[in-house]
PDB file of C-alpha atoms in Angstrom:
ATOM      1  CA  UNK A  58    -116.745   2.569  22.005  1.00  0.00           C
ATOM      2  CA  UNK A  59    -113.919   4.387  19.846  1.00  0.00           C
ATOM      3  CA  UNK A  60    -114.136   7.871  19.723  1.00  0.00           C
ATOM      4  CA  UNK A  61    -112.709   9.130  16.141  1.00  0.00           C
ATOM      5  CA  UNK A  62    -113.126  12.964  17.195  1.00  0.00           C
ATOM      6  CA  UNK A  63    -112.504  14.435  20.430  1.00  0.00           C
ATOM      7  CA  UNK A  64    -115.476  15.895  21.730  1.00  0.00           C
ATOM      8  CA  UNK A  65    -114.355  18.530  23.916  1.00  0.00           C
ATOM      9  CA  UNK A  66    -118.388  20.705  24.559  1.00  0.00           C
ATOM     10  CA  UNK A  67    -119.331  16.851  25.297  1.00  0.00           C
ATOM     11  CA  UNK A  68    -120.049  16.963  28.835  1.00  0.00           C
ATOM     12  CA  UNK A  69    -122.134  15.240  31.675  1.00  0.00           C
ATOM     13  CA  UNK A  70    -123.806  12.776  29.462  1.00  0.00           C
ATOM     14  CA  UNK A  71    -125.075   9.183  29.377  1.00  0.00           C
ATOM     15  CA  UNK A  72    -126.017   7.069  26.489  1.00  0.00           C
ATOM     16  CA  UNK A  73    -129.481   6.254  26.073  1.00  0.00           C
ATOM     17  CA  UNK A  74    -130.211   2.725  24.751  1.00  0.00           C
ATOM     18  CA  UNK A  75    -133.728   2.902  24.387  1.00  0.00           C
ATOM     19  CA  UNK A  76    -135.993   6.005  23.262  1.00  0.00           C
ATOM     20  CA  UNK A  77    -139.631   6.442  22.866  1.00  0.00           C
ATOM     21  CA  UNK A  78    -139.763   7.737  19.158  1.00  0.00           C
ATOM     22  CA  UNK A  79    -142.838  10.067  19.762  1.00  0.00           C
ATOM     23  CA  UNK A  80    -141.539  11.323  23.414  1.00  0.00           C
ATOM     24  CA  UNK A  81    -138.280  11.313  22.675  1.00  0.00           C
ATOM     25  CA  UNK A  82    -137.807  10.212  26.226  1.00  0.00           C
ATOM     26  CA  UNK A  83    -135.828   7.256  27.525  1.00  0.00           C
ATOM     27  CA  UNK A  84    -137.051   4.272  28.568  1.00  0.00           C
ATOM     28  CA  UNK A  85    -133.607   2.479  29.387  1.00  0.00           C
ATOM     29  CA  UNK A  86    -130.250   3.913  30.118  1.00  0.00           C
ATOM     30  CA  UNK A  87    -126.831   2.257  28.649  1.00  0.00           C
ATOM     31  CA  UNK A  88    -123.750   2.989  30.660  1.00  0.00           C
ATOM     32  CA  UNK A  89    -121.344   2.322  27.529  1.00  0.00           C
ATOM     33  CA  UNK A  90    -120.425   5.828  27.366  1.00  0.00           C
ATOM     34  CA  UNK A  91    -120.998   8.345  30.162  1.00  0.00           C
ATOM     35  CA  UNK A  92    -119.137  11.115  31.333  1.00  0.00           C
ATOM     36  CA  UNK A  93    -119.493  13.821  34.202  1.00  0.00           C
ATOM     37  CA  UNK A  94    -117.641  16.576  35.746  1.00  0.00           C
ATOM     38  CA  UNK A  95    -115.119  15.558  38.782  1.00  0.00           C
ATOM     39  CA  UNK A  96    -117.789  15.876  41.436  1.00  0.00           C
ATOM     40  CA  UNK A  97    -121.144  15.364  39.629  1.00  0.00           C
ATOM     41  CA  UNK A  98    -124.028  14.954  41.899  1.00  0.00           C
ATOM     42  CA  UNK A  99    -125.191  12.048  39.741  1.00  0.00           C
ATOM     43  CA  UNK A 100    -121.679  10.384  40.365  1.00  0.00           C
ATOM     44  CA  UNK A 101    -122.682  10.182  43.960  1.00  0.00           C
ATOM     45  CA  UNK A 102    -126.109   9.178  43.458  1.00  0.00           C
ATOM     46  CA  UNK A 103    -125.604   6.092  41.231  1.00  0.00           C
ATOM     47  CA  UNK A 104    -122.632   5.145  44.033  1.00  0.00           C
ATOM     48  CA  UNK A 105    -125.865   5.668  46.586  1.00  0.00           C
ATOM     49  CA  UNK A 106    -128.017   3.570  44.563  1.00  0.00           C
ATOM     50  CA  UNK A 107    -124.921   0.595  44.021  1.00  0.00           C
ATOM     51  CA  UNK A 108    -124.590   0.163  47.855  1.00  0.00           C
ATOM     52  CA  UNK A 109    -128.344  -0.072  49.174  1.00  0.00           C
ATOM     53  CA  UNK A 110    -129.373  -2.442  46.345  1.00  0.00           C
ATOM     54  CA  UNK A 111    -126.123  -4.350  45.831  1.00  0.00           C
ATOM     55  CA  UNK A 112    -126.839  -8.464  45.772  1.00  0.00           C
ATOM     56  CA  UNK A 113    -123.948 -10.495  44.330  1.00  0.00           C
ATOM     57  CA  UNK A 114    -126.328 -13.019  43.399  1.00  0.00           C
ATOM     58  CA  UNK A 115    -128.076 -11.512  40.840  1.00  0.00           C
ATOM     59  CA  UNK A 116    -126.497 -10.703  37.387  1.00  0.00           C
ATOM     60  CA  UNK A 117    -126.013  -7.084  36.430  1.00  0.00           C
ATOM     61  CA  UNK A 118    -126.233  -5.834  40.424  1.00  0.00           C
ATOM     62  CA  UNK A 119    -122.317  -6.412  40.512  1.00  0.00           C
ATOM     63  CA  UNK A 120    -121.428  -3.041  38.226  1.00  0.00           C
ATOM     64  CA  UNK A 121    -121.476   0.250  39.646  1.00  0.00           C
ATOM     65  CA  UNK A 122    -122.154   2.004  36.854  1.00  0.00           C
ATOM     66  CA  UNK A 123    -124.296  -1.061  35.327  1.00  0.00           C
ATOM     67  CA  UNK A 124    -127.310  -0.211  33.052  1.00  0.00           C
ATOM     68  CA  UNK A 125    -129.667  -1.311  35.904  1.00  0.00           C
ATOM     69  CA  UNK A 126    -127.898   1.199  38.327  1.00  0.00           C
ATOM     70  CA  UNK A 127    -128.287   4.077  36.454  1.00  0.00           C
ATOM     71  CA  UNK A 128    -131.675   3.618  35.040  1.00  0.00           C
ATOM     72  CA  UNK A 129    -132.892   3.044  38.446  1.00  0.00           C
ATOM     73  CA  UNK A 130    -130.758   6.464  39.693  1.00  0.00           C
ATOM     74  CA  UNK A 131    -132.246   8.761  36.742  1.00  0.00           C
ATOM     75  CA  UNK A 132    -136.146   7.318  37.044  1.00  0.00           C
ATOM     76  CA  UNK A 133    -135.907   7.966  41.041  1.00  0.00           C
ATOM     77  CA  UNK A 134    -134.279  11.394  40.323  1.00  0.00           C
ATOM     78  CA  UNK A 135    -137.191  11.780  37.256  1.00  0.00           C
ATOM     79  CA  UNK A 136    -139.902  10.871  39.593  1.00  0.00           C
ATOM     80  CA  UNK A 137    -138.780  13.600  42.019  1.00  0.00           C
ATOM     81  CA  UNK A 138    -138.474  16.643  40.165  1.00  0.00           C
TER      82      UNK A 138
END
């Protein structure tokens, strides 16, 4: 991804990938673009979520910040609060 303008109010964000049109909620997460403050709770979370489920055998489990990683983090967090 190229940004063309610098987005400076952008922060602590992740891309969605999929979106219920009538919800507006997301269904998957894409980690193509995130961002978060030095420190983020989140940060530590997905790094949380990486180590306890990593297996090397199985594609998409090798990325810390992979799509599966963080859509797992954010629905545990979701089901939570």
């Amino acid at each position: 991804m190229i940004f063309v303008k610098i987005y400076s109010k952008l922060k602590n964000f992740i891309r969605a990938q999929t979106n219920d049109l009538e919800t507006g909620k997301y269904s998957r997460l894409n980690n193509v673009v995130l961002g978060f403050d030095k420190g983020h709770r989140l940060v530590f979370e997905f790094i949380k979520e990486f180590a306890s489920t990593f297996d090397g055998r199985k594609w998409g489990h090798k990325v810390l910040f992979g799509f599966r990683v963080v859509s797992r983090t954010l629905n545990s967090i979701r089901r939570t609060t």
